[in-house]
Tab-separated table of C-alpha atoms in Angstrom:
chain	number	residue	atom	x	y	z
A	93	UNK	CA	16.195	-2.206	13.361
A	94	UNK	CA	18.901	-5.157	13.017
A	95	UNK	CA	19.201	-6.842	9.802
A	96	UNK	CA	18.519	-10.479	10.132
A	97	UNK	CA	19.875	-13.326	8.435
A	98	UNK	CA	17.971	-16.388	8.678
A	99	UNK	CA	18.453	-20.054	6.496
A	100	UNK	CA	15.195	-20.217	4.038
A	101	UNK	CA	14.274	-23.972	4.910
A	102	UNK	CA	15.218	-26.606	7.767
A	103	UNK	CA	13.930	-29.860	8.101
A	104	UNK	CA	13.855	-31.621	12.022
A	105	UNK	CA	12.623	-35.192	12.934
A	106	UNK	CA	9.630	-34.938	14.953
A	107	UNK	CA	10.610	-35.360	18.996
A	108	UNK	CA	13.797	-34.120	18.215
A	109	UNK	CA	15.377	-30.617	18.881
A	110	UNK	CA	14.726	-27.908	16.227
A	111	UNK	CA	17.650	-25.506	16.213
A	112	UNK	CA	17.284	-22.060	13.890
A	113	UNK	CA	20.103	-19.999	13.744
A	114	UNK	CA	19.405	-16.092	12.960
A	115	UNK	CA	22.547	-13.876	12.477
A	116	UNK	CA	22.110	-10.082	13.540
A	117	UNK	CA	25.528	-8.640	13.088
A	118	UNK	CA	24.681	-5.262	13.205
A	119	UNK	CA	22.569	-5.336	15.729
A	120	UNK	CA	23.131	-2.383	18.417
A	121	UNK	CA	23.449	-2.315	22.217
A	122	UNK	CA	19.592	-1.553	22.874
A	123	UNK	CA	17.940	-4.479	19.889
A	124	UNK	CA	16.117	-7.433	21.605
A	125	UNK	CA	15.960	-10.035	19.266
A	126	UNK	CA	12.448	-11.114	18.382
A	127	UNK	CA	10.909	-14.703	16.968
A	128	UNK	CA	7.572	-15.030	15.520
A	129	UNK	CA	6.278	-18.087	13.614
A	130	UNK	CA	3.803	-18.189	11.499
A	131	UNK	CA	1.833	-21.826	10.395
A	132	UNK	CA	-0.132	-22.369	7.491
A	133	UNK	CA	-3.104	-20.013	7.418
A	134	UNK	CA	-2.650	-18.624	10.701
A	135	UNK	CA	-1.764	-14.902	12.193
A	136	UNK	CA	1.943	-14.711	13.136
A	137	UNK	CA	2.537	-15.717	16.861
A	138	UNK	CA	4.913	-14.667	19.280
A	139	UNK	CA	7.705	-16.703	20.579
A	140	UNK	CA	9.910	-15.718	22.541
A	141	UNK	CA	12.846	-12.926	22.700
A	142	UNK	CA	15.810	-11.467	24.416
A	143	UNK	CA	18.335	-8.594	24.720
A	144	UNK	CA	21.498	-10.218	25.964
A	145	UNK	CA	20.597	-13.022	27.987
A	146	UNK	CA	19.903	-16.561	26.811
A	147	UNK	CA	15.430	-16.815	27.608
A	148	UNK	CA	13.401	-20.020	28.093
A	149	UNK	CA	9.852	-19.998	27.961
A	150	UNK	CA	7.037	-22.717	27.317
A	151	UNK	CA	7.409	-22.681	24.459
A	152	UNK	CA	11.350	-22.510	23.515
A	153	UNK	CA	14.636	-21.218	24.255
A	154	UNK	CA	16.483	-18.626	22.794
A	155	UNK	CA	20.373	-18.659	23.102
A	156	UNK	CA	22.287	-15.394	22.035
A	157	UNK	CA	25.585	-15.248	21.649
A	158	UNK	CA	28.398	-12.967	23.823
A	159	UNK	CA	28.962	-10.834	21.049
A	160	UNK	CA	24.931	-10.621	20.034
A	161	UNK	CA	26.011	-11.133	16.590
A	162	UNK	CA	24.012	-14.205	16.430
A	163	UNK	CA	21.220	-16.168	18.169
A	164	UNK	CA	19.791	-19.661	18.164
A	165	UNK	CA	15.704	-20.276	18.863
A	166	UNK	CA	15.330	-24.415	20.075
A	167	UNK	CA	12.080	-25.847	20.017
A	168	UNK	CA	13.157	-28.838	22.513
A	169	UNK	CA	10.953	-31.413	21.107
A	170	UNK	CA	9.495	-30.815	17.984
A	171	UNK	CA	6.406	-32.006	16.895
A	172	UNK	CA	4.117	-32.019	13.577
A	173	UNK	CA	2.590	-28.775	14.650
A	174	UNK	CA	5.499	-26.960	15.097
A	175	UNK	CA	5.669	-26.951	10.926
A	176	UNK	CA	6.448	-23.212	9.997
A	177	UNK	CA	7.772	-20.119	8.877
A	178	UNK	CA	9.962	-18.467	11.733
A	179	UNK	CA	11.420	-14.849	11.934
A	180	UNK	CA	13.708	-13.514	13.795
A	181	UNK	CA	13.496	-9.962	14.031
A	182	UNK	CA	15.492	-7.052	15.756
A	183	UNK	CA	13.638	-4.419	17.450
A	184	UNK	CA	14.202	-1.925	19.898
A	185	UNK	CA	11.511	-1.728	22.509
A	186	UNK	CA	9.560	1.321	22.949
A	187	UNK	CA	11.668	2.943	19.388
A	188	UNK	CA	9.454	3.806	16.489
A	189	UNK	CA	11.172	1.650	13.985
A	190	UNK	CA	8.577	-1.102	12.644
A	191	UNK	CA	8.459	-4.940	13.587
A	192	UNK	CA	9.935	-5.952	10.060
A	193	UNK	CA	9.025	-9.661	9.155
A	194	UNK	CA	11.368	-10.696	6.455
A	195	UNK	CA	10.989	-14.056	4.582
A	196	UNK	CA	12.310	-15.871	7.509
A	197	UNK	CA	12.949	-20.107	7.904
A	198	UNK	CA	10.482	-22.387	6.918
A	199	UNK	CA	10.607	-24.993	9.247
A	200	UNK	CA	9.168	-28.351	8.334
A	201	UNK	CA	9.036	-31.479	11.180
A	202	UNK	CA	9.137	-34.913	9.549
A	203	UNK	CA	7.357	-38.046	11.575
B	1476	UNK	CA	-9.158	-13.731	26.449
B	1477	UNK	CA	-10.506	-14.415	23.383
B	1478	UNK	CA	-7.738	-12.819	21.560
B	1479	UNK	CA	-7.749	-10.743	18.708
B	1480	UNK	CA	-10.966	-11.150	16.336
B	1481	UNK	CA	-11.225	-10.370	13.018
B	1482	UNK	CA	-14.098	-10.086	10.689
B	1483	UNK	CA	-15.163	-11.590	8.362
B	1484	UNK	CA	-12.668	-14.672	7.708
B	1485	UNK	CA	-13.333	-14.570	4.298
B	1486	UNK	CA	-14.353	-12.455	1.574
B	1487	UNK	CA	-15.121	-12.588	-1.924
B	1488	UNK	CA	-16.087	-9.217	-4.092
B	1489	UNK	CA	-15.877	-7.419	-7.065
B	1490	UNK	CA	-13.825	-5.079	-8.257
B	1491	UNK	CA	-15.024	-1.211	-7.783
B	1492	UNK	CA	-16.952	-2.563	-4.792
B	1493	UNK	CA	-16.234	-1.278	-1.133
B	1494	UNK	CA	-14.715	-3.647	1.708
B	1495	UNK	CA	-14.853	-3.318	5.290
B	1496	UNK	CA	-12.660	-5.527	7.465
B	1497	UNK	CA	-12.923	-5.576	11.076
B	1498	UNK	CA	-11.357	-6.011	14.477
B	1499	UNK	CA	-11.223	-6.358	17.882
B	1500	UNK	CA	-8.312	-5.835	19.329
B	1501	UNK	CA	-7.583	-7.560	22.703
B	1502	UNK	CA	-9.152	-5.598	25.861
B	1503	UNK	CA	-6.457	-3.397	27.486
B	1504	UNK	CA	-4.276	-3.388	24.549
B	1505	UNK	CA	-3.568	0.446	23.517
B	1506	UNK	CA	-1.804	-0.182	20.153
B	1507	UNK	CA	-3.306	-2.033	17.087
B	1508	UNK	CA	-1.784	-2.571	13.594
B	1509	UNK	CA	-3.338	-3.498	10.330
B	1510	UNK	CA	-1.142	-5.978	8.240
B	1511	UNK	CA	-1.587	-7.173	4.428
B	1512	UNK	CA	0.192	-10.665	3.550
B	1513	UNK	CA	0.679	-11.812	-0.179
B	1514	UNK	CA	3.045	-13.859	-1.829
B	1515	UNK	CA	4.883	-11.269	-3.547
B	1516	UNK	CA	5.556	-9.251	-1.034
B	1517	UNK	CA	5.147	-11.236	2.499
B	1518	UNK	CA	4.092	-9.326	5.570
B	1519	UNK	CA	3.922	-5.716	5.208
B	1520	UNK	CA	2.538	-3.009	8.085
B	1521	UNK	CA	0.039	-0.581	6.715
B	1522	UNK	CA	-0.988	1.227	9.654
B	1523	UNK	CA	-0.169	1.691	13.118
B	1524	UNK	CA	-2.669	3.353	15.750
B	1525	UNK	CA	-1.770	3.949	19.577
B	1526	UNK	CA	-4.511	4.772	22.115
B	1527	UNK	CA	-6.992	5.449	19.072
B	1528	UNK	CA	-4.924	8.083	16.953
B	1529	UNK	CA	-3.354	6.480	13.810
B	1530	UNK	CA	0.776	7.532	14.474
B	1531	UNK	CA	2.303	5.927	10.969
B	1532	UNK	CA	0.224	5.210	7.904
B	1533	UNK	CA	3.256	5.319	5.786
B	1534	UNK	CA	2.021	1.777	4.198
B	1535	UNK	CA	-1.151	2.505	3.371
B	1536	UNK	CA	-1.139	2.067	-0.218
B	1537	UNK	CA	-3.227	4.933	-1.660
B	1538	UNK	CA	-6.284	6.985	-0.974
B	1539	UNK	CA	-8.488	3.819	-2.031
B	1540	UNK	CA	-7.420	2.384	1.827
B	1541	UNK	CA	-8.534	4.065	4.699
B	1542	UNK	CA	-8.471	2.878	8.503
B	1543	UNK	CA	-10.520	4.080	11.296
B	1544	UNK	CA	-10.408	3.526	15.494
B	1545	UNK	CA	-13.353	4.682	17.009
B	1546	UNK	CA	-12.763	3.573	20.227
B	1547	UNK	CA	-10.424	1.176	22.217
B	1548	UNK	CA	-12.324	-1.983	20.996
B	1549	UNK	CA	-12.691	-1.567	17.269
B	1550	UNK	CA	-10.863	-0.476	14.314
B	1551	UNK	CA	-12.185	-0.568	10.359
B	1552	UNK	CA	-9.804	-1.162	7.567
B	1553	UNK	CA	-11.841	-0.057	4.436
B	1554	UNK	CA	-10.751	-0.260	0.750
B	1555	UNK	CA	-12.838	1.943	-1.746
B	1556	UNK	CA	-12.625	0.909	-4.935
B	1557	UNK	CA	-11.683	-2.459	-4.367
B	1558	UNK	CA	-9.164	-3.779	-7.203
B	1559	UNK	CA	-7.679	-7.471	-7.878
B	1560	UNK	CA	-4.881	-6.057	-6.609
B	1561	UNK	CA	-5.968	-5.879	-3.123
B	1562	UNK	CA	-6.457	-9.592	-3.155
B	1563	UNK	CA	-4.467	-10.501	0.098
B	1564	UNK	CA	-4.891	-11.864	3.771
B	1565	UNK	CA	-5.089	-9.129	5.830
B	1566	UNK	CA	-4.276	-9.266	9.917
B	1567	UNK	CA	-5.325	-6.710	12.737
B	1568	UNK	CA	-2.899	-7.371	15.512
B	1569	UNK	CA	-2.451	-5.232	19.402
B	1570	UNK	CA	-0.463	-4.587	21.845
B	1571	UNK	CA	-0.216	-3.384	25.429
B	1572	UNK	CA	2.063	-0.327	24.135
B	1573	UNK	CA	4.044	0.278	21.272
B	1574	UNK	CA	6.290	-1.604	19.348
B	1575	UNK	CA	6.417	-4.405	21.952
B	1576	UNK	CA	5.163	-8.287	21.888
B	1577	UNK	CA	2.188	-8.698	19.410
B	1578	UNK	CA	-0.937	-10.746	19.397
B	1579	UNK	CA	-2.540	-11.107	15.851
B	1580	UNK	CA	-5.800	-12.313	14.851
B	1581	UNK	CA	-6.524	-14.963	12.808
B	1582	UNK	CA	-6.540	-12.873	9.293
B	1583	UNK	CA	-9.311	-11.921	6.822
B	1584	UNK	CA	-8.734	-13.393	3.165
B	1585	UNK	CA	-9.676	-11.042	0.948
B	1586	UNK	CA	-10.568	-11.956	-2.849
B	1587	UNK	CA	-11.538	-9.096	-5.177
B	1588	UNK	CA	-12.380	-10.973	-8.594
């Protein structure tokens, strides 16, 4: 799977937009790129993801860039709960390689 | 759906005792994975099972963990001896197939004193 890149910590004013970047550079034709976030004493929870086009969901959007070197997950308007760890993770679908959290970005939303 | 369930939430034991954690994966869901969380070394897989056969057990620790599937709707994670060292949250999580999206319970915590 990809090798992900991802800042450790972000902060975001609640109501605003939350923008994490990931950075997959060696990410090949046939990786979707995967986010999962995690809060505070919770199971991991699934996001959102993508293989070359940008996705919106309910939940967020998930830009990748032309080259699919990078992406960028936006929580539209943040809010308290949205406080947590986020990974991005490469994966190809229906490969045998494992979903591999790494220490992703700890998100934290200031009121 | 009640989503993947997990039991118990909690547990507190000795060491040299056996633990049994539980789940439920979510009906119609033919893969389910065991996970351990600490803060040393963050999420890790330790087992893998699609359609009720385990496929990659690569992170099971050692002989002292063992998981089982019976059937579609339960799977046993069991740790004999328990040691501090297995102090951890464990999470069961499924999915329709494979590798794809997946839904995770809420965790067991796990405290072996």
């Amino acid at each position: 799977d990809a090798k992900t890149t991802q800042p450790p910590s972000m902060d975001c004013a609640e109501g605003r937009a939350a923008n994490l970047p990931c950075n997959h550079s060696t990410i090949s034709g046939n990786e979707y790129v995967y986010w999962y976030r995690q809060i505070h004493s919770q199971g991991p929870q699934y996001i959102i993801h993508g293989l070359k086009n940008n996705e919106t969901n309910e939940m967020a959007s998930l830009i990748i860039t032309e080259d699919r070197k990078s992406s960028t997950l936006i929580l539209p308007h943040a809010t308290l709960r949205d406080t947590a760890v986020y990974y991005c993770i490469g994966l190809t679908q229906g490969g045998s390689e494992k979903l591999v959290f790494g220490k992703g970005t700890k998100l934290t939303v200031n009121p | 759906d009640a989503g993947v369930i997990q039991s118990p939430r909690h547990e507190v034991t000795e060491m040299g005792q056996e633990v049994t954690l539980r789940c439920k994966p979510i009906s119609g869901h033919n893969s389910l994975f065991w996970y351990r969380q600490t803060m040393m070394r963050g999420l890790e897989l330790l087992i893998y099972f699609n359609n009720n056969v385990p496929i990659d057990d690569s992170g099971m620790p050692e002989d002292r963990f063992s998981a089982k599937m019976p059937n579609a709707s339960f799977s046993t994670l069991k740790i004999q001896p328990s040691e501090p060292r297995d102090s951890a949250v464990y999470f069961c999580a499924s999915s329709l197939g494979g590798w794809d999206t997946q839904y995770f319970g809420p965790g067991t915590r796990l405290t072996v004193l």
